[in-house]
Coordinates of C-alpha atoms in Angstrom, one line a residue:
Chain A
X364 CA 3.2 1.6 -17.6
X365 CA 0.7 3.8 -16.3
X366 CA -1.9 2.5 -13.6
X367 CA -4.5 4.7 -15.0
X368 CA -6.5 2.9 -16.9
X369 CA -10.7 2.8 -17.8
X370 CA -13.1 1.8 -15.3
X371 CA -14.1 -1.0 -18.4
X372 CA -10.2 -2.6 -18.7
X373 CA -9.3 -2.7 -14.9
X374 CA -12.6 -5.0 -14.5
X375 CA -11.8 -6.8 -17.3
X376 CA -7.9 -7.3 -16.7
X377 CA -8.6 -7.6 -12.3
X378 CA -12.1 -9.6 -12.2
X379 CA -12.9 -13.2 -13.5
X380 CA -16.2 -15.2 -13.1
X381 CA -15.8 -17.2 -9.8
X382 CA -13.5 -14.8 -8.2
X383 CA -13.7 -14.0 -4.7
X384 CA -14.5 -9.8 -5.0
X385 CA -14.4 -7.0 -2.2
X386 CA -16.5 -4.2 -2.9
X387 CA -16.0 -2.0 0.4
X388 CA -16.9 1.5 1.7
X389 CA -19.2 1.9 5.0
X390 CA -21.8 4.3 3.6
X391 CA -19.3 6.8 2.3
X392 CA -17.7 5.9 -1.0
X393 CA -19.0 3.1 -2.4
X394 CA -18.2 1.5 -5.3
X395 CA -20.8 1.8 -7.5
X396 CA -19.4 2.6 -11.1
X397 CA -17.4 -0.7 -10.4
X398 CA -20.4 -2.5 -9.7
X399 CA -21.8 -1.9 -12.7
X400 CA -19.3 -2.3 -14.8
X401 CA -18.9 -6.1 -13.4
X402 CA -22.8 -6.0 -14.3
X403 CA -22.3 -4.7 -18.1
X404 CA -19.3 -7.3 -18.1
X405 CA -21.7 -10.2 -17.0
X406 CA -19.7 -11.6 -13.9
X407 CA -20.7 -14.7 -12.8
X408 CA -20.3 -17.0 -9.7
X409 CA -18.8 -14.2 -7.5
X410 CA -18.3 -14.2 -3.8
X411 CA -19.4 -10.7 -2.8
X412 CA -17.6 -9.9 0.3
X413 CA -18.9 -7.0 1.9
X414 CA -19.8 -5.5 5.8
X415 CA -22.7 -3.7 5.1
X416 CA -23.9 -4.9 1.1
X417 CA -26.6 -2.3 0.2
X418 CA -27.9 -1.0 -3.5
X419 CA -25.2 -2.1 -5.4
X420 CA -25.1 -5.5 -4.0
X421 CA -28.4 -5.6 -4.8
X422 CA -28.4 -4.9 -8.1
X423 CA -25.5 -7.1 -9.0
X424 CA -27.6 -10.4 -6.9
X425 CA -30.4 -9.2 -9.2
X426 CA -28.6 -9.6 -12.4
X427 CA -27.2 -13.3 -10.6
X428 CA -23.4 -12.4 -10.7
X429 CA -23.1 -13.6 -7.3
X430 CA -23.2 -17.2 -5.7
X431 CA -22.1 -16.5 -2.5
X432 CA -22.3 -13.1 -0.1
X433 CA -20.2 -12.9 3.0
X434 CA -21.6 -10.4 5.2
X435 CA -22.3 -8.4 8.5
X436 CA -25.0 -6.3 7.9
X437 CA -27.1 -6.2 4.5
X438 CA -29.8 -3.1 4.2
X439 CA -30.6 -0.1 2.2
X440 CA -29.8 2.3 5.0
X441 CA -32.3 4.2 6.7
X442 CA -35.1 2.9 4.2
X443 CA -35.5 -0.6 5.0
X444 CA -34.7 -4.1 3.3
X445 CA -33.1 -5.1 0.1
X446 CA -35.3 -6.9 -2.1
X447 CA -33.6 -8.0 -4.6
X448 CA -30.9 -9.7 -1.8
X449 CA -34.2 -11.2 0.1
X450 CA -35.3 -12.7 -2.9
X451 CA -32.2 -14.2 -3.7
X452 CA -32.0 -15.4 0.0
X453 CA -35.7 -16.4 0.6
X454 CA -36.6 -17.9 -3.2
X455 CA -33.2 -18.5 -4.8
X456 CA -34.0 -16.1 -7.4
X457 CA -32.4 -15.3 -10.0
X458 CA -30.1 -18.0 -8.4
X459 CA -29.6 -19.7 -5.1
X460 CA -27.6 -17.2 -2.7
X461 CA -25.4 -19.1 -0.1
X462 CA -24.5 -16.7 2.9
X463 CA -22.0 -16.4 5.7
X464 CA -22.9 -13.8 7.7
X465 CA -20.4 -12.3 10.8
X466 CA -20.7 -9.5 12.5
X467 CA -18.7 -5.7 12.0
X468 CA -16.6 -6.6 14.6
X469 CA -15.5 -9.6 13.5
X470 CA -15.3 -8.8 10.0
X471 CA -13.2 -5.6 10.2
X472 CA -10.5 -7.9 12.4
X473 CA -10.8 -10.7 9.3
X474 CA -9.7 -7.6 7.0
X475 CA -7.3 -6.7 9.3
X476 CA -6.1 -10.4 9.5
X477 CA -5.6 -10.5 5.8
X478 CA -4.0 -7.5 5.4
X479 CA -1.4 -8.7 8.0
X480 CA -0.7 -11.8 6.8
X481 CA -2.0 -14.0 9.3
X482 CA -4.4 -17.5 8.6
X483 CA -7.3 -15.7 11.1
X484 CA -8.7 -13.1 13.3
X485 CA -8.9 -13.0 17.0
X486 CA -11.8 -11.1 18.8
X487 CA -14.0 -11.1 21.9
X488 CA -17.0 -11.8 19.8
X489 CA -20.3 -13.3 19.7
X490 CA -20.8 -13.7 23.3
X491 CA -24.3 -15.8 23.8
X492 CA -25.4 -15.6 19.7
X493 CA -26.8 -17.7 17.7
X494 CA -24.1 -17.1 14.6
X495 CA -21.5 -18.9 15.6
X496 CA -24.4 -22.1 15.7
X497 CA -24.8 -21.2 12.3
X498 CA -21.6 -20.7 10.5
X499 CA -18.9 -23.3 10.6
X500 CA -16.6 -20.1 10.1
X501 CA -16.8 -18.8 13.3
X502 CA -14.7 -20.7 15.9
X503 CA -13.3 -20.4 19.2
X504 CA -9.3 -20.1 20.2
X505 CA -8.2 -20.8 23.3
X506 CA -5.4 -18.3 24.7
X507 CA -2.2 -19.8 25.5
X508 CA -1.5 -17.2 28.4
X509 CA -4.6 -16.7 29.7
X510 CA -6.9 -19.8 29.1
X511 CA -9.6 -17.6 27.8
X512 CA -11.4 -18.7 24.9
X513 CA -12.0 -16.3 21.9
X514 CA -13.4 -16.2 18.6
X515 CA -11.4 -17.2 15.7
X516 CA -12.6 -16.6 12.2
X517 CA -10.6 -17.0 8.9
X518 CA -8.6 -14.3 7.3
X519 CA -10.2 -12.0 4.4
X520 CA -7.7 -12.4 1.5
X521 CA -10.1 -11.6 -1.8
X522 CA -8.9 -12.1 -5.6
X523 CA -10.0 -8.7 -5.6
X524 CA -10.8 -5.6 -3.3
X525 CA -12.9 -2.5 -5.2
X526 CA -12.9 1.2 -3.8
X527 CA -13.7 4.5 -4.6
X528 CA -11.1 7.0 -3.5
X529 CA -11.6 11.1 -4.0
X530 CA -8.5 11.6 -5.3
X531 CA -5.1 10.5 -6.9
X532 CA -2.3 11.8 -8.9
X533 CA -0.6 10.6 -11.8
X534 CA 1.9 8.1 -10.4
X535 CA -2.1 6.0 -9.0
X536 CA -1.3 7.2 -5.3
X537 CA -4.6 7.2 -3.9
X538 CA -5.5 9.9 -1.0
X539 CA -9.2 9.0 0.8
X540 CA -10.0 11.1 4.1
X541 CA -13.6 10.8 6.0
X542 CA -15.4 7.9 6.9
X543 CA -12.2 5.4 5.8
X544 CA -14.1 2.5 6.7
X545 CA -12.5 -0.4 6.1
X546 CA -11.5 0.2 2.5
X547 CA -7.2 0.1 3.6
X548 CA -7.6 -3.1 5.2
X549 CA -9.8 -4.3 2.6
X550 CA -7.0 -3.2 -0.3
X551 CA -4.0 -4.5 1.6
X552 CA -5.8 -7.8 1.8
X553 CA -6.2 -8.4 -1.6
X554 CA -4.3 -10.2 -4.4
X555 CA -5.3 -7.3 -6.9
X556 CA -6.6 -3.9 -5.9
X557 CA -8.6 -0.9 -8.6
X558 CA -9.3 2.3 -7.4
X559 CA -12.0 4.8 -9.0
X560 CA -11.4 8.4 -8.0
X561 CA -13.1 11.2 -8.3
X562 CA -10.1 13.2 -9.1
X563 CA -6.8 12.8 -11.0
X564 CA -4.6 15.6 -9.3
X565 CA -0.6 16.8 -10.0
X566 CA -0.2 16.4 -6.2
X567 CA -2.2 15.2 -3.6
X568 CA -0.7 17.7 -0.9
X569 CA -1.5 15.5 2.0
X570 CA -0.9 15.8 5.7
X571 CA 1.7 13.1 6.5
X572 CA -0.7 11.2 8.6
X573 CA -3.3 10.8 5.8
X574 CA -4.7 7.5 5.1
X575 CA -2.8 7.2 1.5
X576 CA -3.0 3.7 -0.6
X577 CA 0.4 3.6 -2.9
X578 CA 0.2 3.3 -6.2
X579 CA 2.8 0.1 -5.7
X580 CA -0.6 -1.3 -3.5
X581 CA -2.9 -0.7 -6.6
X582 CA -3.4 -2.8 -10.0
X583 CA -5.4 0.2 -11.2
X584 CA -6.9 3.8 -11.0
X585 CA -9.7 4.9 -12.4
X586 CA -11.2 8.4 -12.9
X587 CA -14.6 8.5 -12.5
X588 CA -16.2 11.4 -10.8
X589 CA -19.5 10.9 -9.2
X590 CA -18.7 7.4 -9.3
X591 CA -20.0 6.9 -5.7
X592 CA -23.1 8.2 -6.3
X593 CA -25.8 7.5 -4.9
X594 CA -23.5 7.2 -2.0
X595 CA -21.9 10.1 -1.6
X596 CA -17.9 11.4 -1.3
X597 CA -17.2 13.9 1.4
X598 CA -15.6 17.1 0.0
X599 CA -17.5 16.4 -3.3
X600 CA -21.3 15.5 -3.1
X601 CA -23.6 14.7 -0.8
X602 CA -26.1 11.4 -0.6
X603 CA -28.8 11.0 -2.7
X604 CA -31.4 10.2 -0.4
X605 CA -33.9 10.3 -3.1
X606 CA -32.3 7.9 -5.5
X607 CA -31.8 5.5 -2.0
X608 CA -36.0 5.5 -1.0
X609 CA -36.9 5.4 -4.9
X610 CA -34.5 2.2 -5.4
X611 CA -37.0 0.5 -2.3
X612 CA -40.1 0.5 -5.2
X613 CA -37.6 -0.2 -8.5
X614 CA -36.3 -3.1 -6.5
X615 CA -39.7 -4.5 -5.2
X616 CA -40.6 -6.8 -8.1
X617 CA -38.2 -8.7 -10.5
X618 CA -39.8 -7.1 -13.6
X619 CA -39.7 -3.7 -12.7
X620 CA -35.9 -4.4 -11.2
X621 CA -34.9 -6.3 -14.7
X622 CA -36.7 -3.4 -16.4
X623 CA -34.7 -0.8 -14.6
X624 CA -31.4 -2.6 -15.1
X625 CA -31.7 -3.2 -18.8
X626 CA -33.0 0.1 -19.6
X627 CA -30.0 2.2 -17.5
X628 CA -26.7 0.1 -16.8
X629 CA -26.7 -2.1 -19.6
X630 CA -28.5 0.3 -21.6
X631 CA -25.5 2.6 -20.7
X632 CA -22.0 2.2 -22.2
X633 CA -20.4 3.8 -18.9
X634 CA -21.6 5.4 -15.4
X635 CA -21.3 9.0 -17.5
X636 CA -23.9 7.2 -19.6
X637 CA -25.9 5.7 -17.0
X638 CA -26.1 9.1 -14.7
X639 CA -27.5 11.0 -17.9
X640 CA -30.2 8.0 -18.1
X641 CA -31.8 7.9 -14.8
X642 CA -31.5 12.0 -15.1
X643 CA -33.8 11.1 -18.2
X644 CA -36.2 9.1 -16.1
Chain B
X1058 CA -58.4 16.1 31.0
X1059 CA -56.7 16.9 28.0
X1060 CA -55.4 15.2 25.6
X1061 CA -51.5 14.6 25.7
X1062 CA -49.4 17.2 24.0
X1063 CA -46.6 14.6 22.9
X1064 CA -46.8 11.3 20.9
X1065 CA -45.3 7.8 22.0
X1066 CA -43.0 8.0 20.0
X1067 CA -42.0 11.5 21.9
X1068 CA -41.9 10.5 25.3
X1069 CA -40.5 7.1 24.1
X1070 CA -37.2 9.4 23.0
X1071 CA -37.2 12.1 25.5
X1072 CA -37.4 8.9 28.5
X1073 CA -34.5 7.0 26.7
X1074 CA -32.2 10.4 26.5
X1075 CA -33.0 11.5 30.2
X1076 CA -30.9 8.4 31.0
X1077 CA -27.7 9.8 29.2
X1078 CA -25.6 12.0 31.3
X1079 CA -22.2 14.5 30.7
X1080 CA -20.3 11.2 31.7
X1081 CA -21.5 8.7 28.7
X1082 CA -20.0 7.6 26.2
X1083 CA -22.0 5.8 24.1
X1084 CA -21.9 3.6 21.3
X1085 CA -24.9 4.8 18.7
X1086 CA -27.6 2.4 17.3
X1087 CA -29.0 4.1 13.9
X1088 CA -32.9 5.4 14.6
X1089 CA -34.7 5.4 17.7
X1090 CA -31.4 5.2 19.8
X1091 CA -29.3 7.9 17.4
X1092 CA -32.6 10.8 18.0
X1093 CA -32.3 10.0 21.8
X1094 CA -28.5 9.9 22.7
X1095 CA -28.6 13.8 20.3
X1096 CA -31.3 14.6 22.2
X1097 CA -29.7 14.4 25.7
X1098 CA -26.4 15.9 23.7
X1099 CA -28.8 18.9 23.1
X1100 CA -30.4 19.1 26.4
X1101 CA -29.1 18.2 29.6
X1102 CA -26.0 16.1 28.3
X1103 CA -24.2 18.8 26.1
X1104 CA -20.7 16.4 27.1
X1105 CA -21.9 13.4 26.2
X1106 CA -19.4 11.3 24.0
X1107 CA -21.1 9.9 21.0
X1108 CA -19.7 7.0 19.2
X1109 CA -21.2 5.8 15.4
X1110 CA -19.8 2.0 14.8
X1111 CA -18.2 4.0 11.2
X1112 CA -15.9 5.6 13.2
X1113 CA -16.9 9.0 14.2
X1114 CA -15.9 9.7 18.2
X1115 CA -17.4 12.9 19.8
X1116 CA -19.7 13.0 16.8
X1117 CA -22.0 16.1 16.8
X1118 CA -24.6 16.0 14.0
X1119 CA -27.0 18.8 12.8
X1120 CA -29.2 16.5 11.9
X1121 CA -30.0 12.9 12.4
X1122 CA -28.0 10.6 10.0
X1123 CA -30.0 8.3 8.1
X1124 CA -27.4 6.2 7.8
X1125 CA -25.1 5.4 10.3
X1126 CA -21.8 6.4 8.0
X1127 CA -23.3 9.7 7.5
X1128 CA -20.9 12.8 6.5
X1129 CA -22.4 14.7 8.9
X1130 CA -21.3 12.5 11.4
X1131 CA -17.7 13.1 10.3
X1132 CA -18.0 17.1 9.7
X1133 CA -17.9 17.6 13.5
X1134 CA -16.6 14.6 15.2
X1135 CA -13.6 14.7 17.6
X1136 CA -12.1 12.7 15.2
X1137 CA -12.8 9.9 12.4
X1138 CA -10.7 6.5 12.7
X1139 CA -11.2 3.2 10.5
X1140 CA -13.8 0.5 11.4
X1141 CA -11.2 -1.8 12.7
X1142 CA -10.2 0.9 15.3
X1143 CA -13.6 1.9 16.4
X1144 CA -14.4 -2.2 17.2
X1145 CA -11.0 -3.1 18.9
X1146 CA -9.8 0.0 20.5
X1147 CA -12.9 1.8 21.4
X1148 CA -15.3 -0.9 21.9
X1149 CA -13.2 -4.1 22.2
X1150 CA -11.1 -2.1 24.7
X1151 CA -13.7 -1.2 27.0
X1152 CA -13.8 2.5 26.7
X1153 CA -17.5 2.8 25.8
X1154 CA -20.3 2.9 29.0
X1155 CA -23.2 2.7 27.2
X1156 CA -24.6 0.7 24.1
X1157 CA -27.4 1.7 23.4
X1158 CA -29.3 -0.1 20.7
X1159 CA -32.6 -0.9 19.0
X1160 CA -34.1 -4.3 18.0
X1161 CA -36.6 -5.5 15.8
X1162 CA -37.6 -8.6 18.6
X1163 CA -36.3 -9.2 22.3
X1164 CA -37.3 -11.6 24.7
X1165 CA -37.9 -11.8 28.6
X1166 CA -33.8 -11.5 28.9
X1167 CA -33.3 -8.8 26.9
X1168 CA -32.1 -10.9 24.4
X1169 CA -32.2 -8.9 20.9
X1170 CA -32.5 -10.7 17.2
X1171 CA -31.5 -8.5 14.0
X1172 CA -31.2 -11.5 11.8
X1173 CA -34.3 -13.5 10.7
X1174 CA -38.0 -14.4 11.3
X1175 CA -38.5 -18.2 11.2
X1176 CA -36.0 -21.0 10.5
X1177 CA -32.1 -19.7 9.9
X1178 CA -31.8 -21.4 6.6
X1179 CA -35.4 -20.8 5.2
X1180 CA -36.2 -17.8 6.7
X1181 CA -39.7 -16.6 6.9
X1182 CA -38.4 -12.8 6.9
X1183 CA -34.8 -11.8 6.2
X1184 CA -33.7 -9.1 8.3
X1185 CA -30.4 -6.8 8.3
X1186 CA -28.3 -8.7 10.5
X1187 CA -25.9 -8.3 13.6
X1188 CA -23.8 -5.2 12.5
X1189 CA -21.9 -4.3 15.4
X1190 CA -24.7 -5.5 18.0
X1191 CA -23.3 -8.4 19.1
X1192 CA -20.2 -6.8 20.3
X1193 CA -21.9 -4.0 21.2
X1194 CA -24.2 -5.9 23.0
X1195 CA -21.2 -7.4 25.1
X1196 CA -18.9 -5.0 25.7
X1197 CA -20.3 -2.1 26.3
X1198 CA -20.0 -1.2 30.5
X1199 CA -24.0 -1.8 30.1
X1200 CA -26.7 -1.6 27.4
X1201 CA -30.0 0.6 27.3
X1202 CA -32.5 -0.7 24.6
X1203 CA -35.1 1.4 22.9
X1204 CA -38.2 -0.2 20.5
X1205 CA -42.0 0.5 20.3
X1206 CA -43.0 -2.7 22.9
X1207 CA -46.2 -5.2 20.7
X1208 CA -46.7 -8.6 20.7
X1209 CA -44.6 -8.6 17.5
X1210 CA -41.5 -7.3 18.8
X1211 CA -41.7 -8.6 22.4
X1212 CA -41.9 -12.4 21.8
X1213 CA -41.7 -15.1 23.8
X1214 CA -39.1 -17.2 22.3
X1215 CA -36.8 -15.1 19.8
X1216 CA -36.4 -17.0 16.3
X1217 CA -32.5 -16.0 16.4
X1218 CA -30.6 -14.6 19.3
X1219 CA -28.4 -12.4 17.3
X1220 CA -27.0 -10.5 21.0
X1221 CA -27.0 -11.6 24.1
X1222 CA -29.3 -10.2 26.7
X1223 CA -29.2 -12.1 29.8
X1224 CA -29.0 -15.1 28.0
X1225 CA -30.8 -17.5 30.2
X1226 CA -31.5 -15.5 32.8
X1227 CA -30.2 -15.8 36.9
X1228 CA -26.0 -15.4 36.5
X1229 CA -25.8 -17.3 32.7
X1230 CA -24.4 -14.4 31.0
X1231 CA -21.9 -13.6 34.2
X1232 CA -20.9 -16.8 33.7
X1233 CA -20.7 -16.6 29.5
X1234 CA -17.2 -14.3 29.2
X1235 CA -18.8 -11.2 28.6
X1236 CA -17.4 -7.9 30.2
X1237 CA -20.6 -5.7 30.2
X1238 CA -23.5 -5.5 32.8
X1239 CA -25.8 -6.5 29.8
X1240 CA -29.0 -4.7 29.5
X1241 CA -30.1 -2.4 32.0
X1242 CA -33.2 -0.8 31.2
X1243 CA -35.3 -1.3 28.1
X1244 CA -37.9 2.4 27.2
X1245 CA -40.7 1.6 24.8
X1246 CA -43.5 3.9 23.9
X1247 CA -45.5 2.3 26.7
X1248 CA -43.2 2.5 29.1
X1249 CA -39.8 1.4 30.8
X1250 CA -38.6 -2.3 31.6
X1251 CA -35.8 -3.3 33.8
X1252 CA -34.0 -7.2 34.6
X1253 CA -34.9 -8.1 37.8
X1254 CA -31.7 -8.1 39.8
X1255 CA -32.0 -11.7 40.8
X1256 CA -33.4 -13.7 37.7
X1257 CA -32.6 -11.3 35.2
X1258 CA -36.3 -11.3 33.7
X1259 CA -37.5 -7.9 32.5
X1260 CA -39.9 -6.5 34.6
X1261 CA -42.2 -3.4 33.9
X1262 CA -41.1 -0.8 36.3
X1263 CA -42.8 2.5 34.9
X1264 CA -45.5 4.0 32.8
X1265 CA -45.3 6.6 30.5
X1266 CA -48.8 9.3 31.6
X1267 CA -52.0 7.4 30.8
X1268 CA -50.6 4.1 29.6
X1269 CA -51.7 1.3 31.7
X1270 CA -50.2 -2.0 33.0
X1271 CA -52.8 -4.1 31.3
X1272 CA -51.8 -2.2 27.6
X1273 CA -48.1 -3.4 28.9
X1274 CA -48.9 -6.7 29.1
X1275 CA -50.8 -7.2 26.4
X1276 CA -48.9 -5.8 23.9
X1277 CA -46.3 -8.4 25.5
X1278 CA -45.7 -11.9 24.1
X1279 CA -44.9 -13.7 27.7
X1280 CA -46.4 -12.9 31.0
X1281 CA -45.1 -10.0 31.9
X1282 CA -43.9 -9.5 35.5
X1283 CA -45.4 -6.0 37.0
X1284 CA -43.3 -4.3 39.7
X1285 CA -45.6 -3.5 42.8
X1286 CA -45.0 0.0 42.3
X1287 CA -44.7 1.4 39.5
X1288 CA -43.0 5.0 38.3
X1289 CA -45.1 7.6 36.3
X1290 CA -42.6 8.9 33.4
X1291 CA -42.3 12.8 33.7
X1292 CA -43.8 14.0 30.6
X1293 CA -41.9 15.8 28.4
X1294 CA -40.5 19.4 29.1
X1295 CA -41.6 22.0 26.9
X1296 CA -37.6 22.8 26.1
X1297 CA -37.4 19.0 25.9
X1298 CA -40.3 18.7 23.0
X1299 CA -39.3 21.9 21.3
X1300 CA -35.8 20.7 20.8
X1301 CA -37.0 17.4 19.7
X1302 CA -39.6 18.3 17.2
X1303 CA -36.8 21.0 15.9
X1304 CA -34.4 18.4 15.7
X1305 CA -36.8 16.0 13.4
X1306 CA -37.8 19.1 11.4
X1307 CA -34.2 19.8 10.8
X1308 CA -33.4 16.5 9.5
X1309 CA -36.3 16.2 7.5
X1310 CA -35.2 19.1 5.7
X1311 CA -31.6 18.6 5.2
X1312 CA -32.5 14.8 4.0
X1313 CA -35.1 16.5 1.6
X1314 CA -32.7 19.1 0.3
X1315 CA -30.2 16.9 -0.3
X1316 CA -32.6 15.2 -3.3
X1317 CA -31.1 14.8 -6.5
X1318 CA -27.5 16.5 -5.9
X1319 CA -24.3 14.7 -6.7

């Protein structure tokens, strides 16, 4: 059975209310279409796990799929706060938002720990902060060959990891080159994986050293070009820095937000759809 | 005399990239510390290693990223590993000299907070959070610190130490397990700060031209200790302003042009 499915049936068939849901990508790549598909689907309960949560995660807080966010570092980069996240954080609206909050390092070696099948990650982290005070998460392990004692933070295994890839081939290999990220890790840790791509290909013609997700790692490929936008895909399209400062004032208020989602993502039966509507205005 | 030819924010930069040499390599904060480290990379420091926490070693942008997983950042690195790597081989493994990072509050020890104004669990203001800082902030050989110095930012008692500074002062982050010297020098648009060898509280050791000590202190939210003799900052070069301003002007334009595509 083929792999390649619609970005609307790999959310439905990979993604159930209460599941615990990766959406990864570090500024390159990111998972939008996904996220709003999980929006138009009506998600509810999540744990968004993410390093650096920006629009997207926004937007999905805003609609009140999530309960919970695990996270390192959550900003719309380079313009400034997420309001929707802040308002969720600082006046439980729509509802109450628990966080557990890490840092990069420790989160990419929690990844890592997951992908490698081990209960936890082992880092020289948090040295003299506050976050460890603050998350019963964040432990300490004492070596058994040196004495020293070292962070130890739970492994990332999520019900489900979400990238965007640029390209595949018919078989649901997926071939991602760039800023990787953590988006391997992050797939490997999963129980169930779903790729969107920007392009189906014959053959992926791939240096051997490529960073190349199996199609026997993946539940699901999706094609869905420009479906990291506004983020952007190297080799395809550059960021839309516009879309990212004008998302600063749609955010801002909850009417304007709701407004804006209702109107363009659930107004819109796919991201095709929704692209054409904010072209629209 | 005449009015300066450079902003605060200009010799704030141009002082914070004269401390970068051929021999760094340094892990990049976004903003303030990204324009300085390319700065030296443009001027004086054309070998300068610069390291962006997404994975890009020797990176070389055009322009300023706005974001610190920028493609431009990967179109002419050295070369581009995975976020794991760049934390436990690069960083974790003690390659990187320098940190050099921003902050939006730090106190006498140089310790920075990312994460919130007010209480942790109500927070007055939520902000970003640690990123890579905390690691950064340890294990890095030491750490240079760049942000505009007001009562705001330079506070007596942080809400949230998100990365330690010198902790406590004297020899309390020796003794904590971190690898790093810690902070060494702190540039603001005012002027430049260093730990007192001994009880590790930030001192004001320089001036940028026409700031005085009294604007230091005051626009400092402890009493701030005043070395007895204090440096004069160089004003910026002519070469050094022109390749800043160009610099800005690029990015500005690449950032605009980029509106809308995709």
């Amino acid at each position: 059975m083929s792999k390649i499915v619609s970005l609307k049936q790999a959310i439905a068939e990979n993604l159930r209310d209460g599941d615990t849901v990766a959406m990864e990508g570090f500024t390159h790549l990111i998972p939008f279409a996904a996220g709003h598909e999980v929006i138009r689907q009506g998600r509810k309960r999540l744990t968004l796990i993410r390093m650096t949560p920006d629009i997207i995660y926004d937007q999905m807080i805003g609609v009140g799929c999530a309960e919970r966010l695990v996270f390192s570092w959550g900003g719309n980069p380079g313009v400034g706060s997420l309001h929707r996240f802040r308002d969720a954080v600082e006046r439980d609206w729509p509802v109450p938002l628990a966080i557990e909050e890490h840092s990069h390092a420790d989160m990419a070696a929690r990844y890592q720990a997951g992908a490698s099948g081990l209960p936890f990650a082992v880092l020289r982290g948090y040295v003299g902060s506050d976050l460890p005070a603050n998350n019963p998460r964040i432990k300490t392990v004492t070596c058994p060959f040196s004495g020293e004692v070292l962070a130890a933070t739970p492994a990332i295994n999520p019900d489900l990891t979400v990238i965007h890839a640029q390209k595949a081939d018919r078989q649901g290999n997926v071939l991602i080159w760039g800023i990787v990220g953590i988006q391997k890790e992050a797939v490997l840790a999963a129980k169930r994986a779903v790729v969107t791509v920007e392009e189906i290909v014959d053959e992926l013609d791939a240096p051997v050293n490529s960073c190349i997700l199996p199609h026997w790692t993946v539940n699901a490929v999706c094609h869905v070009p420009g479906g990291a936008h506004p983020s952007y895909a190297h080799g395809y399209y550059g960021r839309d820095n516009a879309f990212c400062k004008a998302w600063d004032g749609i955010a801002r208020e909850r009417d304007g937000f709701r407004a804006w989602i209702d109107k363009h993502v659930l107004g819109s039966v796919d991201f095709a759809a929704f692209r054409r509507s904010i072209a629209r205005g | 005399m005449a009015e300066p030819a450079y902003t605060p924010n200009e010799i704030m930069t141009v002082a914070a990239a004269r401390l970068m040499s051929n021999a760094t390599v340094c892990f990049v904060g976004i903003g303030l510390p990204s324009a300085a480290a390319n700065l030296a990379r443009l001027t004086h420091a054309p070998d300068i290693v610069l390291i962006y926490e997404s994975g890009t070693i020797g990176a070389k942008p055009e322009v300023l990223p706005l974001s610190i997983g920028d493609g431009e950042l990967a179109e002419y690195a050295d070369t581009v590993v995975s976020v794991p790597e760049i934390f436990r081989y690069w960083l974790q493994g003690g390659r990187v000299t320098v940190g050099f990072l921003g902050a939006a509050q730090i106190d006498r020890f140089a310790n920075i907070n990312t994460t919130v104004i007010g209480p942790y669990a109500k927070p007055k203001t939520r902000l970003p959070g640690a990123g890579g800082a905390p690691e950064i902030a340890a294990a890095a050989g030491e750490v240079f610190i760049v942000l505009r110095q007001n009562p705001r930012a330079f506070v007596d008692k942080l809400d949230f130490v998100t990365s330690a500074g010198h902790l406590t002062g004297g020899d309390s982050r020796a003794k904590s397990g971190a690898r790093g010297k810690g902070p060494t020098v702190v540039i603001t648009d005012l002027g430049v700060l260093k730990p007192d060898p001994v009880s590790k509280e930030l001192t004001l050791v320089g001036l940028h031209p026409g700031v005085t000590a009294e604007q230091a202190k005051a626009a400092t939210g402890w009493k701030l200790k005043v070395a007895e003799r204090l440096e004069i900052t160089t004003p910026p070069s002519a070469q050094e302003l022109a390749v800043l301003r160009d610099l800005h002007a690029r990015t500005a334009k690449a950032h605009g042009q980029q509106v809308g595509e995709g």
